[in-house]
Short mmCIF file of C-alpha atoms in Angstrom, two decimals:
data_model
loop_
_atom_site.label_atom_id
_atom_site.label_comp_id
_atom_site.label_asym_id
_atom_site.label_seq_id
_atom_site.Cartn_x
_atom_site.Cartn_y
_atom_site.Cartn_z
CA MET A 948 -17.75 -9.80 2.13
CA TYR A 949 -19.42 -6.99 4.24
CA ASP A 950 -22.60 -9.12 4.19
CA ASN A 951 -20.75 -12.05 5.49
CA PHE A 952 -18.97 -9.98 7.87
CA PHE A 953 -22.39 -8.58 9.10
CA LYS A 954 -24.26 -12.11 9.38
CA ARG A 955 -21.45 -13.18 11.61
CA LEU A 956 -21.97 -10.48 13.93
CA PRO A 957 -23.98 -11.62 17.11
CA ASN A 958 -27.09 -10.01 18.24
CA LYS A 959 -26.39 -7.90 21.48
CA ASP A 960 -28.84 -6.73 24.02
CA ILE A 961 -28.23 -3.22 25.64
CA LYS A 962 -28.85 -3.75 29.29
CA ASN A 963 -28.58 -0.10 30.59
CA GLN A 964 -30.52 1.64 27.95
CA ALA A 965 -30.92 4.66 30.62
CA ALA A 966 -27.09 5.02 31.00
CA LEU A 967 -26.70 4.62 27.30
CA ASN A 968 -29.06 7.67 26.50
CA ARG A 969 -27.81 9.75 29.16
CA ALA A 970 -24.17 9.35 27.59
CA GLY A 971 -25.71 9.82 24.23
CA HIS A 972 -27.62 13.00 25.07
CA THR A 973 -24.48 14.63 26.84
CA LEU A 974 -22.29 13.84 23.99
CA ALA A 975 -24.61 15.23 21.56
CA SER A 976 -24.56 18.76 23.27
CA PRO A 977 -21.95 20.79 20.98
CA HIS A 978 -19.65 21.77 24.29
CA TRP A 979 -19.71 18.53 26.09
CA ASN A 980 -18.47 17.14 22.62
CA ARG A 981 -15.96 19.67 22.26
CA LEU A 982 -14.59 18.72 25.55
CA ALA A 983 -14.25 15.18 25.19
CA ILE A 984 -12.60 15.99 21.62
CA GLY A 985 -10.09 18.18 23.72
CA ILE A 986 -9.25 15.67 26.50
CA ALA A 987 -8.54 13.13 23.81
CA ALA A 988 -6.31 15.73 21.55
CA ILE A 989 -4.09 16.63 24.81
CA SER A 990 -3.58 13.13 26.01
CA THR A 991 -2.11 11.91 22.80
CA GLN A 992 -1.06 14.67 20.44
CA PRO A 993 1.72 16.42 22.71
CA PHE A 994 3.16 13.12 23.05
CA ILE A 995 3.19 12.00 19.29
CA ASP A 996 4.56 15.54 18.63
CA GLY A 997 7.20 15.25 21.13
CA HIS A 998 8.46 11.64 19.85
CA ASN A 999 8.33 12.78 16.26
CA PRO A 1000 11.37 10.87 14.72
CA ARG A 1001 11.45 13.05 11.48
CA VAL A 1002 12.40 16.20 12.99
CA ASP A 1003 15.20 17.53 15.14
CA LYS A 1004 14.90 17.39 18.89
CA ASP A 1005 14.27 21.15 19.10
CA THR A 1006 11.83 21.33 16.70
CA ALA A 1007 9.87 18.36 18.02
CA ARG A 1008 9.84 19.99 21.53
CA ALA A 1009 8.53 23.08 20.13
CA SER A 1010 5.81 21.35 17.97
CA MET A 1011 5.07 19.69 21.38
CA LEU A 1012 4.67 22.94 23.28
CA ARG A 1013 2.66 24.75 20.40
CA THR A 1014 0.37 21.80 20.35
CA THR A 1015 -0.32 21.76 24.09
CA GLY A 1016 -0.78 25.62 24.28
CA LYS A 1017 -3.42 25.39 21.18
CA ILE A 1018 -5.42 22.65 22.46
CA ILE A 1019 -5.72 24.04 25.99
CA ALA A 1020 -6.73 27.65 24.41
CA CYS A 1021 -8.96 26.31 21.55
CA THR A 1022 -10.63 23.59 23.93
CA SER A 1023 -11.38 26.29 26.61
CA VAL A 1024 -12.54 29.10 24.34
CA GLY A 1025 -14.68 26.50 22.11
CA PHE A 1026 -16.28 24.89 25.22
CA VAL A 1027 -17.47 28.24 26.59
CA ILE A 1028 -18.70 29.61 23.33
CA ARG A 1029 -20.53 26.43 22.14
CA GLY A 1030 -21.85 26.05 25.92
CA ALA A 1031 -23.47 29.72 26.03
CA CYS A 1032 -24.91 29.21 22.58
CA TYR A 1033 -26.46 25.94 23.46
CA LYS A 1034 -27.76 27.33 26.76
CA LEU A 1035 -29.12 30.56 24.93
CA THR A 1036 -30.81 28.50 22.33
CA ASN A 1037 -32.42 26.16 24.87
CA LYS A 1038 -33.69 29.29 26.94
CA PHE A 1039 -35.04 31.14 23.64
CA MET A 1040 -36.38 28.23 21.82
CA HIS A 1041 -39.48 26.35 23.34
CA ALA A 1042 -42.11 24.56 21.51
CA THR A 1043 -45.23 26.52 22.90
CA LYS A 1044 -45.32 29.95 24.72
CA ALA A 1045 -46.53 28.09 27.85
CA GLU A 1046 -43.39 26.33 27.97
CA GLY A 1047 -41.21 29.30 27.80
CA SER A 1048 -39.92 31.95 25.15
CA THR A 1049 -40.51 31.14 21.60
CA LEU A 1050 -38.29 34.11 20.16
CA LEU A 1051 -35.64 31.76 18.27
CA THR A 1052 -38.49 29.32 17.36
CA PRO A 1053 -39.04 29.19 13.67
CA LYS A 1054 -42.86 29.73 12.42
CA ALA A 1055 -42.76 26.31 10.69
CA ILE A 1056 -42.24 24.32 14.08
CA LEU A 1057 -44.48 26.70 15.90
CA ASN A 1058 -47.42 25.85 13.35
CA GLU A 1059 -46.78 22.14 13.31
CA ILE A 1060 -49.86 20.45 14.78
CA ASP A 1061 -48.48 16.83 15.62
CA PRO A 1062 -46.81 16.97 19.05
CA LYS A 1063 -44.16 14.26 18.23
CA VAL A 1064 -43.43 15.68 15.05
CA LYS A 1065 -42.97 19.24 16.43
CA GLU A 1066 -40.72 17.58 19.26
CA ASN A 1067 -38.39 16.11 16.78
CA MET A 1068 -38.28 19.23 14.59
CA LEU A 1069 -37.50 21.32 17.59
CA LYS A 1070 -34.62 18.90 18.99
CA LEU A 1071 -33.07 18.86 15.22
CA HIS A 1072 -33.32 22.69 14.92
CA LYS A 1073 -31.85 23.31 18.50
CA ASN A 1074 -28.66 21.32 17.76
CA ALA A 1075 -28.28 23.03 14.02
CA PHE A 1076 -28.74 26.57 15.40
CA SER A 1077 -26.87 26.29 18.40
CA THR A 1078 -23.63 24.85 16.24
CA VAL A 1079 -24.13 27.54 13.62
CA SER A 1080 -24.80 30.31 16.13
CA ALA A 1081 -21.20 29.11 17.79
CA LEU A 1082 -19.38 28.90 14.35
CA GLY A 1083 -20.64 32.28 13.74
CA VAL A 1084 -19.13 33.71 16.98
CA MET A 1085 -16.02 31.63 16.44
CA LEU A 1086 -15.55 33.31 12.94
CA PHE A 1087 -14.25 36.35 15.15
CA THR A 1088 -12.62 34.36 18.19
CA ASN A 1089 -10.70 31.94 16.26
CA SER A 1090 -8.64 34.66 15.20
CA LEU A 1091 -9.07 37.43 17.74
CA VAL A 1092 -8.91 34.99 20.83
CA ASP A 1093 -7.92 31.55 19.97
CA ALA A 1094 -4.69 32.14 17.71
CA PRO A 1095 -3.09 34.73 19.86
CA LEU A 1096 -4.06 32.77 23.17
CA THR A 1097 -2.21 29.94 21.64
CA THR A 1098 0.68 32.14 20.85
CA ILE A 1099 0.80 33.52 24.49
CA LEU A 1100 0.63 30.00 25.91
CA SER A 1101 3.18 28.34 23.64
CA ASN A 1102 5.62 31.21 24.36
CA LYS A 1103 5.18 30.92 27.94
CA PHE A 1104 5.62 26.98 27.85
CA LEU A 1105 8.67 27.57 25.78
CA ALA A 1106 10.14 30.14 28.09
CA MET A 1107 9.63 27.65 30.97
CA ASP A 1108 11.28 24.62 28.75
CA SER A 1109 14.21 26.90 28.13
CA LYS A 1110 14.70 27.87 31.95
CA ARG A 1111 14.57 24.26 32.96
CA LYS A 1112 16.98 23.29 30.48
CA HIS A 1113 19.23 25.97 31.67
CA LYS A 1114 19.07 25.01 35.20
CA GLU A 1115 19.82 21.45 34.15
CA ALA A 1116 22.76 22.62 32.21
CA HIS A 1117 24.21 24.27 35.32
CA ALA A 1118 23.23 21.59 37.69
CA MET B 764 -32.19 40.27 24.73
CA SER B 765 -32.41 43.89 23.31
CA GLY B 766 -34.61 44.44 20.49
CA CYS B 767 -32.53 44.48 17.58
CA LEU B 768 -30.23 41.61 18.75
CA ALA B 769 -33.62 39.86 19.08
CA ARG B 770 -34.81 40.23 15.62
CA PHE B 771 -31.48 39.59 14.42
CA ALA B 772 -31.28 36.06 16.18
CA LYS B 773 -35.07 35.31 15.26
CA SER B 774 -34.18 36.15 11.44
CA ALA B 775 -30.98 34.01 11.65
CA SER B 776 -32.83 31.10 13.26
CA GLU B 777 -35.63 31.23 10.29
CA LYS B 778 -32.94 31.05 7.80
CA VAL B 779 -31.07 28.31 9.20
CA TYR B 780 -34.44 26.24 9.28
CA LYS B 781 -35.46 27.39 5.76
CA HIS B 782 -32.02 26.26 4.19
CA PHE B 783 -30.76 23.62 6.47
CA GLY B 784 -33.94 22.43 8.43
CA LYS B 785 -34.38 19.11 6.45
CA ASN B 786 -30.66 18.35 5.89
CA SER B 787 -29.11 19.28 9.08
CA GLY B 788 -26.41 16.58 8.49
CA ASN B 789 -24.81 18.48 5.38
CA MET B 790 -24.94 21.86 7.49
CA LEU B 791 -22.75 20.16 10.19
CA LEU B 792 -20.66 19.13 7.75
CA ALA B 793 -19.95 22.28 6.13
CA THR B 794 -19.55 24.24 9.22
CA SER B 795 -17.16 21.80 10.52
CA ILE B 796 -14.71 22.25 7.34
CA LEU B 797 -15.49 25.92 7.37
CA GLY B 798 -14.55 25.83 11.31
CA PHE B 799 -11.45 23.97 10.74
CA THR B 800 -10.48 26.31 7.61
CA ILE B 801 -10.80 29.42 9.69
CA SER B 802 -8.99 27.94 12.79
CA SER B 803 -6.31 26.93 10.75
CA LEU B 804 -5.49 30.17 8.79
CA ALA B 805 -5.71 32.17 11.81
CA GLN B 806 -3.10 29.57 13.65
CA ILE B 807 -0.85 29.58 10.59
CA ALA B 808 -0.74 33.75 10.63
CA ALA B 809 0.14 33.19 14.62
CA ILE B 810 3.19 30.89 13.67
CA ILE B 811 4.64 33.12 11.05
CA VAL B 812 4.68 36.35 13.14
CA ASN B 813 5.81 34.40 16.22
CA LYS B 814 9.39 35.50 16.80
CA LYS B 815 10.26 32.60 19.22
CA TYR B 816 10.21 30.13 16.26
CA SER B 817 13.23 29.58 14.10
CA VAL B 818 13.06 29.18 10.21
CA SER B 819 13.35 25.59 10.56
CA GLN B 820 10.77 25.48 13.23
CA LYS B 821 8.24 27.54 11.30
CA ALA B 822 9.00 25.37 8.02
CA PHE B 823 7.52 22.19 10.20
CA MET B 824 4.72 24.21 11.92
CA VAL B 825 3.13 25.55 8.94
CA PRO B 826 2.83 22.54 7.09
CA GLN B 827 1.66 21.16 10.08
CA GLU B 828 -1.36 23.06 10.44
CA LEU B 829 -2.30 22.68 6.70
CA GLY B 830 -1.74 18.89 7.35
CA GLU B 831 -4.37 19.11 9.88
CA LEU B 832 -6.68 21.18 8.23
CA PHE B 833 -6.48 18.33 5.35
CA VAL B 834 -6.46 15.33 7.40
CA ALA B 835 -9.16 16.36 9.85
CA SER B 836 -11.57 17.29 6.82
CA SER B 837 -10.63 14.02 4.86
CA ALA B 838 -11.19 12.05 8.36
CA ILE B 839 -15.01 13.00 8.27
CA PHE B 840 -15.61 11.55 5.06
CA LEU B 841 -13.11 8.58 5.52
CA ILE B 842 -13.83 7.82 9.21
CA THR B 843 -16.57 9.57 10.74
CA LYS B 844 -19.13 9.02 8.01
CA PRO B 845 -18.56 5.22 7.42
CA MET B 846 -18.62 4.67 11.14
CA GLN B 847 -22.10 6.34 11.74
CA LYS B 848 -23.24 4.31 8.61
CA PHE B 849 -22.39 1.20 10.07
CA ALA B 850 -23.55 2.07 13.81
CA SER B 851 -26.75 3.12 12.17
CA LYS B 852 -27.18 -0.42 10.25
CA LEU B 853 -26.47 -2.21 13.65
CA VAL B 854 -29.14 -0.22 15.32
CA LYS B 855 -31.75 -0.53 12.26
CA THR B 856 -31.36 -4.27 11.83
CA GLY B 857 -31.55 -4.67 15.71
CA LYS B 858 -27.97 -6.26 15.73
CA ILE B 859 -27.95 -4.15 18.89
CA MET B 860 -31.07 -3.45 20.90
CA PRO B 861 -32.09 -2.45 24.26
CA LYS B 862 -33.06 -5.20 26.37
CA SER B 863 -36.75 -3.69 26.78
CA LEU B 864 -37.20 -4.45 22.95
CA THR B 865 -36.31 -7.97 22.97
CA GLN B 866 -39.66 -9.13 24.53
CA TYR B 867 -41.47 -6.90 22.22
CA VAL B 868 -39.60 -8.22 19.25
CA LYS B 869 -40.38 -11.96 20.44
CA GLU B 870 -44.13 -10.90 21.02
CA ASN B 871 -44.48 -9.57 17.58
CA ASN B 872 -43.07 -12.61 15.75
CA LEU B 873 -39.95 -10.45 14.68
CA ALA B 874 -37.31 -12.31 16.36
CA SER B 875 -36.35 -14.73 13.50
CA LYS B 876 -35.88 -11.49 11.32
CA ARG B 877 -33.45 -9.76 13.91
CA GLY B 878 -30.26 -9.23 12.83
CA SER B 879 -30.48 -9.99 9.12
CA LEU B 880 -29.26 -7.02 6.65
CA ASP B 881 -32.62 -6.36 4.98
CA PHE B 882 -34.57 -6.03 8.30
CA ASP B 883 -35.72 -2.30 9.65
CA PHE B 884 -37.07 -2.35 13.14
CA SER B 885 -38.47 1.22 12.66
CA LYS B 886 -40.28 0.29 9.32
CA GLU B 887 -41.65 -2.96 10.71
CA VAL B 888 -43.32 -1.13 13.97
CA LYS B 889 -44.59 1.35 11.74
CA GLY B 890 -46.43 -1.25 9.50
CA ILE B 891 -47.95 -2.64 12.53
CA ILE B 892 -49.23 0.68 13.76
CA GLU B 893 -50.80 1.31 10.50
CA ARG B 894 -52.25 -2.00 10.15
CA ILE B 895 -53.99 -1.53 13.73
CA GLN B 896 -55.11 1.88 12.53
CA LYS B 897 -56.61 0.34 9.67
CA SER B 898 -58.31 -2.65 11.35
CA ASP B 899 -61.92 -2.80 12.45
CA SER B 900 -61.71 -6.21 14.43
CA TYR B 901 -60.79 -4.44 17.76
CA ILE B 902 -63.49 -4.97 20.12
CA SER B 903 -63.40 -1.25 21.87
CA SER B 904 -61.41 2.01 20.66
CA LYS B 905 -59.77 1.63 23.90
CA GLU B 906 -58.31 -1.61 23.58
CA LYS B 907 -56.91 -0.35 20.02
CA GLU B 908 -55.48 2.76 21.71
CA LEU B 909 -53.59 0.72 24.46
CA LEU B 910 -52.23 -1.46 21.48
CA LEU B 911 -51.31 1.53 19.69
CA GLU B 912 -49.56 3.11 22.86
CA LYS B 913 -47.29 -0.30 23.28
CA HIS B 914 -45.97 0.09 19.61
CA HIS B 915 -45.37 3.94 20.05
CA GLN B 916 -43.57 3.13 23.13
CA ALA B 917 -41.56 0.69 21.46
CA LEU B 918 -40.81 3.18 18.65
CA ASN B 919 -39.73 5.89 20.77
CA SER B 920 -37.47 3.42 22.75
CA TYR B 921 -35.72 2.57 19.39
CA GLU B 922 -35.50 5.94 18.35
CA SER B 923 -33.89 7.33 21.47
CA THR B 924 -31.36 4.45 21.23
CA ALA B 925 -30.52 5.38 17.70
CA ASP B 926 -30.00 8.84 18.89
CA ALA B 927 -27.75 7.79 21.39
CA VAL B 928 -25.79 5.49 19.49
CA SER B 929 -25.42 8.03 16.59
CA ALA B 930 -24.16 10.54 19.07
CA LEU B 931 -21.70 8.10 20.64
CA THR B 932 -20.11 7.03 17.57
CA THR B 933 -19.82 10.50 15.98
CA THR B 934 -17.76 11.24 19.45
CA ALA B 935 -15.85 7.72 19.04
CA ALA B 936 -14.84 8.71 15.42
CA GLY B 937 -13.86 12.28 16.67
CA LEU B 938 -11.91 10.56 19.36
CA LEU B 939 -9.95 8.34 17.06
CA THR B 940 -9.43 11.06 14.32
CA THR B 941 -8.14 13.54 16.93
CA GLY B 942 -5.99 11.36 18.92
CA LEU B 943 -4.47 9.43 16.70
CA VAL B 944 -4.86 9.59 13.15
CA VAL B 945 -4.59 13.45 12.79
CA PRO B 946 -1.18 13.83 14.81
CA VAL B 947 0.35 10.90 13.01
CA ALA B 948 -0.46 11.96 9.39
CA ARG B 949 0.18 15.64 9.76
CA ASN B 950 3.39 14.90 11.14
CA ARG B 951 4.21 12.83 8.56
CA PHE B 952 3.28 15.45 5.99
CA ALA B 953 4.87 18.21 7.96
CA SER B 954 8.47 16.65 7.87
CA TYR B 955 8.29 15.73 4.31
CA TYR B 956 7.36 19.43 3.52
CA GLN B 957 9.81 20.90 6.01
CA LYS B 958 12.97 19.22 4.35
CA GLN B 959 11.36 20.63 0.81
CA ASN B 960 10.77 23.77 2.23
CA MET B 961 14.36 23.96 3.90
CA ASP B 962 15.95 22.97 0.94
CA VAL B 963 14.36 25.68 -1.11
CA TYR B 964 15.39 28.40 2.03
CA ASN B 965 19.02 27.10 2.05
CA ASN B 966 19.28 27.32 -1.78
CA ILE B 967 18.24 31.16 -1.74
CA ILE B 968 20.71 31.63 0.98
CA THR B 969 23.71 30.14 -0.64
CA ARG B 970 22.94 31.83 -3.92
CA ARG B 971 22.64 35.20 -2.12
CA SER B 972 25.86 34.97 -0.24
CA THR B 973 27.60 33.90 -3.35
CA SER B 974 26.37 36.25 -5.80
CA PRO B 975 28.71 39.13 -6.69
CA SER B 976 26.72 41.80 -5.40
CA SER B 977 26.91 40.44 -1.62
CA ILE B 978 30.95 40.52 -1.90
CA LYS B 979 31.90 43.62 0.21
CA ILE B 980 35.28 45.17 -0.65
#
């Protein structure tokens, strides 16, 4: 069935390869990827939570406001940390000393002779190392920054919401 | 970077390369799941200590976080990985291909094979390069070099397209998961457990209020 489905798909030519490569390169960097996911989350999740028919209205509302606070907190912190780790990795990880600092370049990559293989190894390691270093930092920020910031934002939104409700009731 | 931090960062980079250098896919998978877990546990703790939420709201929000952790982790295997595999197959077999390579495919008699399941563009080009390198029939070494350059360019173009498609597919899978699958599935899961949790909570409250020790004279 899979073979038949695959055979029926028409061959497609990519007309604007430069645009595709640019988009791919941008979204492969961890911070832009985090931002894209954050935008997708904030555009649907609060709506879905606010219109949850399986819970009472107050719970749905509180859940919607908490989700909004959580997405804002986690996306902004995640974007900043991933971006910083990616920039630092790029600054201190070059293929040769002539290109820049090789402080973070592993010895195996520095000793590689084939320039094409070296470039590929470096590209993969840059993404891997910036993601791992961001995770290392986020082990602390998830509990020390993200969660308290989510609480502060959610409580602020809850207070604003109850003020609005109070005004509406007395209008 | 100060000396101590620089030494720590260098040693961390060497360790990441040593353990995950040849298999960064599994490393990214493991770090994603670990990241989800830590984040969810921190959020659960924040919900429990937040005095602004009622018991009933907490009974919904805690399973909602657990549901998000479970659904987001499962989605990596059930949505992201299959989508990546399918997109990689589309590029590998030439179903999608940059326009600059379609002429190359025609010139090298690969057009009839393009799009079939067993066609592997990069393997074919590497085979052509190997044949040219082994062959003695070329008049001058310069001609051979020019020919090899052309095939290497085609391979580079293919590889950059494959990388871009892979990044776009991963993001698309992430958007689908985060934007639709996670919120719908976790809310169903959380609503079910809220009812269960509230039944248990109400039973405890009822038992306490009707127990002889709670009756004040």
